[in-house]
């Protein structure tokens, strides 16, 4: 099989997972890396044996020699780098959060559409083994038509030691973590028509909100709650598990801590272990996220080879990103937000 060649921009904390996953992906290889920080460039270049190293993305694109770019920088540079990829007609993966504003995100989707290149947002949480298991159980019809859901991520894990910038932004949990949980809610129950949110900051050492409770109305008539917290001190730390409750016309489903999936439906009650694999390069408790990084990057590679649309394309992710913007707007105004109006 001919390997598709990629270049990765941004050799920071999370890029290590992406580089490990690229080594495992069938059909793709990273041939060049770029970071404006020489120390990060050296660490990642040496660890993964990449000789082509750039401190400037413009120079990387000018030299070319790759079929896609994986943008693993933080949000500030996403729009400029995606537009640079579009101007060179290079298919692009962009980390979440996709952009700083919905306006920027729409412009990035438009730039890639004009250039005729695929764009995928690295929205990996829906690719987690337990989330895929919930989706499959629902699609099997076991619980009938879902009318209510809860998507919950409550933790006291110290995310700031690995990602210190998370303590510094005006916005925190919805933009960084809730974005994944909102995407899972869309993935499981479908698109959203309106949203109401309330937020809080409990940890006095950080700038943004660390607790959010969001009520969603889905197009199919279901109602769901997305609740996220980094201020919850629990008896057993669940990081980074998303817990799910779904009630349907013929039964119910519960994804609970420890990757336990219970389905009570037309065929009785089944309980299964939907734990992720511990990949050789992964470490607990991150292995759930790390396995999903491999899954989404394999999906990108397969779709690029087959000229198919990715599950979390830029266009798809606008509908998740709109929920993030709407949640902040609703928390500030106290009002419900019409999502359709934001996307028009
Ligand atoms: P980081 O700050 O550790 O790394 C970012 C790197 O990008 C840095 O080394 C920086 O020097 C480099 N960089 C920034 N702008 C650049 C530019 N214009 N050109 C070249 N290099 C540039 O950040 P991180 O924690 O690795 O996070 C990166 C992104 O990954 C964020 O958007 C974050 O939200 C996301 N993330 C996703 C997950 C997930 O599960 N999907 C988990 C953690 C982080
Ligand atoms: O997925 C993320 O973006 C991470 C974390 C799971 C720690 O919130 O920042």
Short mmCIF file of C-alpha atoms and ligand atoms in Angstrom, two decimals:
data_model
loop_
_atom_site.label_atom_id
_atom_site.label_comp_id
_atom_site.label_asym_id
_atom_site.label_seq_id
_atom_site.Cartn_x
_atom_site.Cartn_y
_atom_site.Cartn_z
CA UNK A 1 0.00 0.00 0.00
CA UNK A 2 1.36 3.50 -0.87
CA UNK A 3 1.76 5.60 2.25
CA UNK A 4 0.09 9.03 2.27
CA UNK A 5 2.63 11.60 3.48
CA UNK A 6 1.74 14.08 6.21
CA UNK A 7 3.32 17.06 7.96
CA UNK A 8 2.52 17.97 11.57
CA UNK A 9 2.52 21.56 12.84
CA UNK A 10 2.69 22.10 16.62
CA UNK A 11 4.91 19.72 18.60
CA UNK A 12 3.45 20.37 22.06
CA UNK A 13 1.80 18.35 24.84
CA UNK A 14 -0.92 16.62 22.81
CA UNK A 15 1.06 16.22 19.58
CA UNK A 16 3.02 13.39 21.24
CA UNK A 17 -0.20 11.32 21.17
CA UNK A 18 -0.84 12.26 17.55
CA UNK A 19 2.72 11.31 16.54
CA UNK A 20 2.47 7.93 18.35
CA UNK A 21 -0.85 7.31 16.62
CA UNK A 22 0.55 8.24 13.19
CA UNK A 23 3.17 5.50 13.70
CA UNK A 24 0.31 3.00 14.18
CA UNK A 25 -1.97 4.28 11.38
CA UNK A 26 -2.02 2.05 8.31
CA UNK A 27 -1.46 3.98 5.09
CA UNK A 28 0.03 7.27 6.37
CA UNK A 29 3.38 8.56 7.60
CA UNK A 30 4.58 11.87 8.99
CA UNK A 31 7.53 13.10 6.90
CA UNK A 32 8.00 16.65 8.27
CA UNK A 33 7.28 18.57 11.47
CA UNK A 34 7.09 22.24 12.38
CA UNK A 35 7.14 24.20 15.64
CA UNK A 36 8.24 27.74 16.32
CA UNK A 37 9.75 26.53 19.62
CA UNK A 38 13.16 24.93 18.78
CA UNK A 39 13.14 22.86 21.95
CA UNK A 40 9.79 21.20 21.12
CA UNK A 41 10.93 20.67 17.52
CA UNK A 42 14.04 18.83 18.71
CA UNK A 43 12.22 16.73 21.33
CA UNK A 44 9.58 15.49 18.88
CA UNK A 45 11.97 15.22 15.91
CA UNK A 46 14.42 13.10 17.92
CA UNK A 47 11.72 10.97 19.61
CA UNK A 48 10.00 10.05 16.33
CA UNK A 49 13.04 10.15 14.00
CA UNK A 50 11.77 12.97 11.75
CA UNK A 51 14.59 14.70 9.87
CA UNK A 52 12.64 17.42 8.03
CA UNK A 53 12.10 20.10 10.70
CA UNK A 54 10.76 23.66 10.28
CA UNK A 55 10.35 26.59 12.64
CA UNK A 56 8.08 28.42 10.19
CA UNK A 57 4.89 26.96 8.68
CA UNK A 58 5.19 29.13 5.54
CA UNK A 59 8.60 27.54 4.80
CA UNK A 60 7.14 24.05 5.38
CA UNK A 61 4.33 24.66 2.87
CA UNK A 62 6.72 26.29 0.39
CA UNK A 63 8.94 23.17 0.40
CA UNK A 64 5.91 20.82 0.15
CA UNK A 65 6.44 17.10 -0.42
CA UNK A 66 3.43 15.99 1.68
CA UNK A 67 -0.22 15.13 0.98
CA UNK A 68 -1.88 16.51 4.13
CA UNK A 69 -1.15 18.63 7.17
CA UNK A 70 -2.06 17.87 10.80
CA UNK A 71 -2.41 21.15 12.73
CA UNK A 72 -1.85 20.41 16.44
CA UNK A 73 -1.28 23.97 17.65
CA UNK A 74 -3.51 25.84 20.12
CA UNK A 75 -6.49 27.79 18.80
CA UNK A 76 -4.82 31.18 18.19
CA UNK A 77 -3.05 29.93 15.05
CA UNK A 78 -5.78 27.64 13.63
CA UNK A 79 -7.37 30.05 11.16
CA UNK A 80 -4.06 31.27 9.68
CA UNK A 81 -2.69 27.73 9.33
CA UNK A 82 -5.87 26.24 7.81
CA UNK A 83 -6.02 29.12 5.33
CA UNK A 84 -2.33 28.54 4.50
CA UNK A 85 -3.13 24.87 3.82
CA UNK A 86 -6.07 25.92 1.60
CA UNK A 87 -3.88 28.34 -0.36
CA UNK A 88 -1.48 25.44 -1.09
CA UNK A 89 -4.41 23.04 -1.74
CA UNK A 90 -3.21 20.70 1.02
CA UNK A 91 -5.93 18.69 2.87
CA UNK A 92 -5.94 19.66 6.54
CA UNK A 93 -6.72 18.27 9.98
CA UNK A 94 -7.22 20.97 12.62
CA UNK A 95 -7.25 20.40 16.39
CA UNK A 96 -10.22 21.50 18.49
CA UNK A 97 -11.32 24.10 19.43
CA UNK A 98 -11.64 24.69 15.70
CA UNK A 99 -11.41 28.49 15.92
CA UNK A 100 -11.64 31.48 18.23
CA UNK A 101 -15.09 32.50 16.93
CA UNK A 102 -17.88 30.96 14.85
CA UNK A 103 -17.17 33.61 12.19
CA UNK A 104 -13.56 32.39 11.90
CA UNK A 105 -14.72 28.76 11.76
CA UNK A 106 -17.17 29.52 8.94
CA UNK A 107 -14.40 31.33 7.02
CA UNK A 108 -12.08 28.32 7.41
CA UNK A 109 -14.72 25.92 6.08
CA UNK A 110 -15.36 28.28 3.16
CA UNK A 111 -11.63 28.62 2.35
CA UNK A 112 -11.21 24.83 2.18
CA UNK A 113 -14.40 24.39 0.13
CA UNK A 114 -13.17 27.04 -2.36
CA UNK A 115 -9.80 25.28 -2.58
CA UNK A 116 -11.53 21.90 -3.01
CA UNK A 117 -9.63 20.29 -0.13
CA UNK A 118 -10.93 18.08 2.72
CA UNK A 119 -10.88 19.61 6.20
CA UNK A 120 -11.37 17.54 9.36
CA UNK A 121 -11.53 18.79 12.93
CA UNK A 122 -9.60 16.54 15.33
CA UNK A 123 -12.75 16.01 17.43
CA UNK A 124 -11.72 12.62 18.75
CA UNK A 125 -14.07 12.01 21.71
CA UNK A 126 -16.87 10.52 19.55
CA UNK A 127 -14.28 7.94 18.44
CA UNK A 128 -13.79 6.59 21.96
CA UNK A 129 -14.65 2.89 22.30
CA UNK A 130 -17.35 3.45 25.00
CA UNK A 131 -19.01 6.24 22.98
CA UNK A 132 -19.06 4.08 19.83
CA UNK A 133 -20.59 1.26 21.94
CA UNK A 134 -23.41 3.57 23.09
CA UNK A 135 -24.06 4.65 19.50
CA UNK A 136 -24.18 1.01 18.34
CA UNK A 137 -26.55 0.03 21.16
CA UNK A 138 -28.89 2.88 20.27
CA UNK A 139 -28.74 2.06 16.55
CA UNK A 140 -29.60 -1.58 17.29
CA UNK A 141 -33.04 -0.34 18.37
CA UNK A 142 -32.69 -1.98 21.80
CA UNK A 143 -34.14 0.98 23.70
CA UNK A 144 -36.47 2.26 20.96
CA UNK A 145 -36.61 6.00 20.19
CA UNK A 146 -34.58 8.05 22.67
CA UNK A 147 -36.51 10.92 24.27
CA UNK A 148 -34.07 12.00 27.01
CA UNK A 149 -30.32 11.98 27.59
CA UNK A 150 -27.56 13.08 29.93
CA UNK A 151 -23.93 13.48 28.89
CA UNK A 152 -21.80 14.06 31.94
CA UNK A 153 -18.09 14.73 32.55
CA UNK A 154 -17.41 15.60 36.20
CA UNK A 155 -13.87 15.47 37.55
CA UNK A 156 -11.33 17.01 39.92
CA UNK A 157 -8.34 15.99 37.77
CA UNK A 158 -5.49 18.51 37.53
CA UNK A 159 -5.51 19.33 33.81
CA UNK A 160 -3.49 22.52 34.40
CA UNK A 161 -0.17 20.78 35.04
CA UNK A 162 -0.05 19.36 31.49
CA UNK A 163 -1.87 22.28 29.85
CA UNK A 164 -1.07 25.45 31.87
CA UNK A 165 -2.77 27.71 29.26
CA UNK A 166 -6.13 26.27 30.35
CA UNK A 167 -5.93 28.28 33.58
CA UNK A 168 -5.28 31.54 31.75
CA UNK A 169 -8.14 32.03 29.26
CA UNK A 170 -11.36 33.99 29.89
CA UNK A 171 -13.13 30.83 28.69
CA UNK A 172 -12.27 27.36 30.01
CA UNK A 173 -14.41 24.29 30.44
CA UNK A 174 -17.02 24.73 27.69
CA UNK A 175 -14.43 25.74 25.08
CA UNK A 176 -11.90 23.04 26.04
CA UNK A 177 -13.84 20.04 27.36
CA UNK A 178 -17.55 20.79 26.97
CA UNK A 179 -16.90 21.08 23.23
CA UNK A 180 -16.25 17.31 23.24
CA UNK A 181 -19.31 16.57 25.39
CA UNK A 182 -21.55 18.70 23.18
CA UNK A 183 -20.17 16.90 20.14
CA UNK A 184 -20.99 13.54 21.76
CA UNK A 185 -24.55 14.75 22.48
CA UNK A 186 -24.94 15.66 18.78
CA UNK A 187 -23.36 12.37 17.68
CA UNK A 188 -25.76 10.32 19.83
CA UNK A 189 -29.01 12.30 19.73
CA UNK A 190 -28.61 14.40 16.59
CA UNK A 191 -28.49 18.11 15.85
CA UNK A 192 -29.71 20.74 18.26
CA UNK A 193 -32.31 23.46 17.75
CA UNK A 194 -31.94 25.47 20.96
CA UNK A 195 -29.80 25.62 24.08
CA UNK A 196 -29.78 27.16 27.57
CA UNK A 197 -26.68 27.24 29.78
CA UNK A 198 -25.49 28.19 33.26
CA UNK A 199 -21.81 28.42 34.26
CA UNK A 200 -19.69 28.88 37.42
CA UNK A 201 -16.07 29.30 38.38
CA UNK A 202 -15.31 27.34 41.57
CA UNK A 203 -11.49 27.17 41.44
CA UNK A 204 -10.25 30.69 42.41
CA UNK A 205 -6.83 30.06 40.79
CA UNK A 206 -8.13 30.02 37.23
CA UNK A 207 -9.68 32.73 35.04
CA UNK A 208 -12.49 30.95 33.20
CA UNK A 209 -15.53 28.88 34.18
CA UNK A 210 -14.90 25.35 35.44
CA UNK A 211 -18.54 24.20 35.77
CA UNK A 212 -21.29 24.29 33.13
CA UNK A 213 -24.82 22.88 32.92
CA UNK A 214 -26.41 22.97 29.46
CA UNK A 215 -29.94 22.03 28.39
CA UNK A 216 -30.33 20.99 24.73
CA UNK A 217 -33.42 20.59 22.52
CA UNK A 218 -32.63 18.15 19.70
CA UNK A 219 -34.23 18.18 16.23
CA UNK A 220 -35.75 14.73 16.87
CA UNK A 221 -37.68 16.06 19.88
CA UNK A 222 -35.34 14.60 22.53
CA UNK A 223 -34.13 16.75 25.44
CA UNK A 224 -30.68 16.32 26.92
CA UNK A 225 -28.43 17.73 29.62
CA UNK A 226 -24.71 18.22 29.10
CA UNK A 227 -23.02 18.79 32.46
CA UNK A 228 -19.27 19.30 32.81
CA UNK A 229 -17.11 20.13 35.81
CA UNK A 230 -13.44 20.23 36.79
CA UNK A 231 -14.42 21.19 40.34
CA UNK A 232 -15.95 17.87 41.41
CA UNK A 233 -14.06 15.98 44.10
CA UNK A 234 -15.42 12.45 43.83
CA UNK A 235 -14.68 9.30 45.84
CA UNK A 236 -13.15 7.67 42.73
CA UNK A 237 -11.71 10.06 40.11
CA UNK A 238 -13.38 9.29 36.75
CA UNK A 239 -11.11 11.35 34.43
CA UNK A 240 -11.47 11.24 31.43
CA UNK A 241 -14.71 9.25 31.25
CA UNK A 242 -17.89 10.69 29.75
CA UNK A 243 -20.90 9.09 31.47
CA UNK A 244 -24.13 8.72 29.52
CA UNK A 245 -27.78 8.10 30.41
CA UNK A 246 -30.39 7.59 27.72
CA UNK A 247 -34.10 6.82 28.13
CA UNK A 248 -36.00 5.52 25.10
CA UNK A 249 -39.51 4.39 24.27
CA UNK A 250 -38.59 0.70 24.80
CA UNK A 251 -35.84 0.83 27.41
CA UNK A 252 -32.85 2.68 28.80
CA UNK A 253 -29.08 2.71 28.62
CA UNK A 254 -26.46 3.69 31.21
CA UNK A 255 -22.73 4.13 30.56
CA UNK A 256 -21.28 4.34 34.04
CA UNK A 257 -17.87 4.80 35.63
CA UNK A 258 -15.42 1.98 34.89
CA UNK A 259 -16.64 1.69 31.27
CA UNK A 260 -19.71 -0.34 32.25
CA UNK A 261 -22.55 -0.30 29.74
CA UNK A 262 -25.96 -1.48 30.90
CA UNK A 263 -28.79 -1.75 28.38
CA UNK A 264 -32.30 -2.51 29.60
CA UNK A 265 -34.38 -3.08 26.50
CA UNK A 266 -36.68 -5.25 24.50
CA UNK A 267 -34.33 -8.25 24.92
CA UNK A 268 -33.91 -7.86 28.70
CA UNK A 269 -30.88 -6.47 30.53
CA UNK A 270 -27.32 -6.78 29.23
CA UNK A 271 -24.19 -5.50 30.94
CA UNK A 272 -20.93 -5.19 29.01
CA UNK A 273 -17.41 -3.97 29.59
CA UNK A 274 -16.69 -1.32 26.94
CA UNK A 275 -13.19 -0.41 28.15
CA UNK A 276 -10.78 1.06 25.63
CA UNK A 277 -7.62 -0.83 24.72
CA UNK A 278 -4.38 0.16 26.45
CA UNK A 279 -2.18 0.78 23.40
CA UNK A 280 1.55 0.02 23.89
CA UNK A 281 2.43 3.74 23.97
CA UNK A 282 -0.57 4.80 26.06
CA UNK A 283 -0.85 5.36 29.80
CA UNK A 284 -3.78 5.36 32.22
CA UNK A 285 -6.02 7.30 32.66
CA UNK A 286 -5.41 8.89 29.23
CA UNK A 287 -5.65 5.60 27.30
CA UNK A 288 -9.32 6.19 26.42
CA UNK A 289 -8.43 9.49 24.72
CA UNK A 290 -5.23 8.06 23.22
CA UNK A 291 -7.05 5.14 21.58
CA UNK A 292 -9.54 7.60 20.03
CA UNK A 293 -6.65 9.60 18.55
CA UNK A 294 -5.54 6.53 16.64
CA UNK A 295 -9.14 5.85 15.55
CA UNK A 296 -9.77 9.35 14.18
CA UNK A 297 -6.41 9.51 12.40
CA UNK A 298 -7.03 6.10 10.78
CA UNK A 299 -10.48 7.36 9.72
CA UNK A 300 -8.89 10.47 8.13
CA UNK A 301 -6.37 8.32 6.25
CA UNK A 302 -9.04 5.93 4.97
CA UNK A 303 -11.35 8.76 3.89
CA UNK A 304 -8.52 10.65 2.18
CA UNK A 305 -7.61 7.52 0.21
CA UNK A 306 -11.28 6.90 -0.72
CA UNK A 307 -12.20 10.59 -1.31
CA UNK A 308 -14.87 10.27 1.39
CA UNK A 309 -16.29 12.80 3.85
CA UNK A 310 -14.98 12.53 7.42
CA UNK A 311 -17.33 12.18 10.39
CA UNK A 312 -16.02 15.39 11.98
CA UNK A 313 -15.51 17.48 8.84
CA UNK A 314 -15.16 21.25 9.19
CA UNK A 315 -18.79 21.63 8.05
CA UNK A 316 -19.99 19.11 10.66
CA UNK A 317 -17.96 20.76 13.39
CA UNK A 318 -19.58 24.17 12.77
CA UNK A 319 -22.70 22.62 14.36
CA UNK A 320 -20.73 21.65 17.48
CA UNK A 321 -18.84 24.94 17.59
CA UNK A 322 -22.13 26.87 17.39
CA UNK A 323 -23.22 25.09 20.61
CA UNK A 324 -20.07 26.32 22.37
CA UNK A 325 -20.71 29.92 21.29
CA UNK A 326 -24.39 29.59 22.21
CA UNK A 327 -23.58 28.21 25.66
CA UNK A 328 -21.44 31.27 26.49
CA UNK A 329 -24.10 33.57 25.05
CA UNK A 330 -26.86 31.89 27.05
CA UNK A 331 -24.85 31.90 30.29
CA UNK A 332 -24.22 35.64 29.86
CA UNK A 333 -27.77 36.61 28.88
CA UNK A 334 -29.81 34.01 30.78
CA UNK A 335 -31.76 33.40 27.55
CA UNK A 336 -32.31 30.30 25.40
CA UNK A 337 -30.37 30.51 22.10
CA UNK A 338 -31.72 29.53 18.66
CA UNK A 339 -28.96 27.43 17.05
CA UNK A 340 -30.41 27.56 13.52
CA UNK A 341 -30.12 31.36 13.55
CA UNK A 342 -26.43 31.14 14.52
CA UNK A 343 -25.63 28.79 11.66
CA UNK A 344 -27.39 30.82 8.95
P1 LIG B 1 0.87 23.13 23.55
O1 LIG B 1 0.91 24.58 23.87
O2 LIG B 1 1.51 22.15 24.47
O3 LIG B 1 1.45 22.86 22.08
C1 LIG B 1 1.23 23.69 20.99
C2 LIG B 1 2.52 23.78 20.20
O4 LIG B 1 2.25 24.50 19.00
C3 LIG B 1 3.63 24.54 20.94
O5 LIG B 1 4.81 23.76 20.95
C4 LIG B 1 3.81 25.83 20.13
O6 LIG B 1 5.14 26.30 20.10
C5 LIG B 1 3.34 25.38 18.75
N1 LIG B 1 2.82 26.47 17.89
C6 LIG B 1 1.83 27.36 18.19
N2 LIG B 1 1.59 28.16 17.13
C7 LIG B 1 2.43 27.78 16.15
C8 LIG B 1 2.65 28.22 14.81
N3 LIG B 1 1.94 29.22 14.28
N4 LIG B 1 3.59 27.60 14.08
C9 LIG B 1 4.34 26.58 14.61
N5 LIG B 1 4.17 26.12 15.86
C10 LIG B 1 3.23 26.71 16.63
O7 LIG B 1 -0.68 22.78 23.38
P2 LIG B 1 -1.38 21.34 23.51
O8 LIG B 1 -1.78 21.12 24.93
O9 LIG B 1 -0.58 20.33 22.80
O10 LIG B 1 -2.74 21.62 22.71
C11 LIG B 1 -2.75 21.75 21.32
C12 LIG B 1 -4.18 21.66 20.84
O11 LIG B 1 -4.66 20.34 21.13
C13 LIG B 1 -5.15 22.61 21.56
O12 LIG B 1 -6.00 23.19 20.61
C14 LIG B 1 -5.89 21.72 22.55
O13 LIG B 1 -7.22 22.14 22.80
C15 LIG B 1 -5.90 20.40 21.81
N6 LIG B 1 -6.00 19.24 22.70
C16 LIG B 1 -6.85 18.26 22.28
C17 LIG B 1 -7.02 17.14 23.06
C18 LIG B 1 -7.98 16.09 22.55
O14 LIG B 1 -8.23 15.08 23.18
N7 LIG B 1 -8.54 16.27 21.36
C19 LIG B 1 -6.34 16.99 24.26
C20 LIG B 1 -5.44 18.00 24.64
C21 LIG B 1 -5.27 19.12 23.83
O1 LIG B 2 -9.44 17.00 25.37
C1 LIG B 2 -8.93 18.05 25.71
O2 LIG B 2 -9.00 18.99 24.96
C2 LIG B 2 -8.14 18.19 26.99
C3 LIG B 2 -8.76 17.65 28.23
C4 LIG B 2 -9.38 16.28 28.10
C5 LIG B 2 -7.72 17.60 29.33
O3 LIG B 2 -9.76 18.54 28.64
O4 LIG B 2 -7.79 19.53 27.15
#
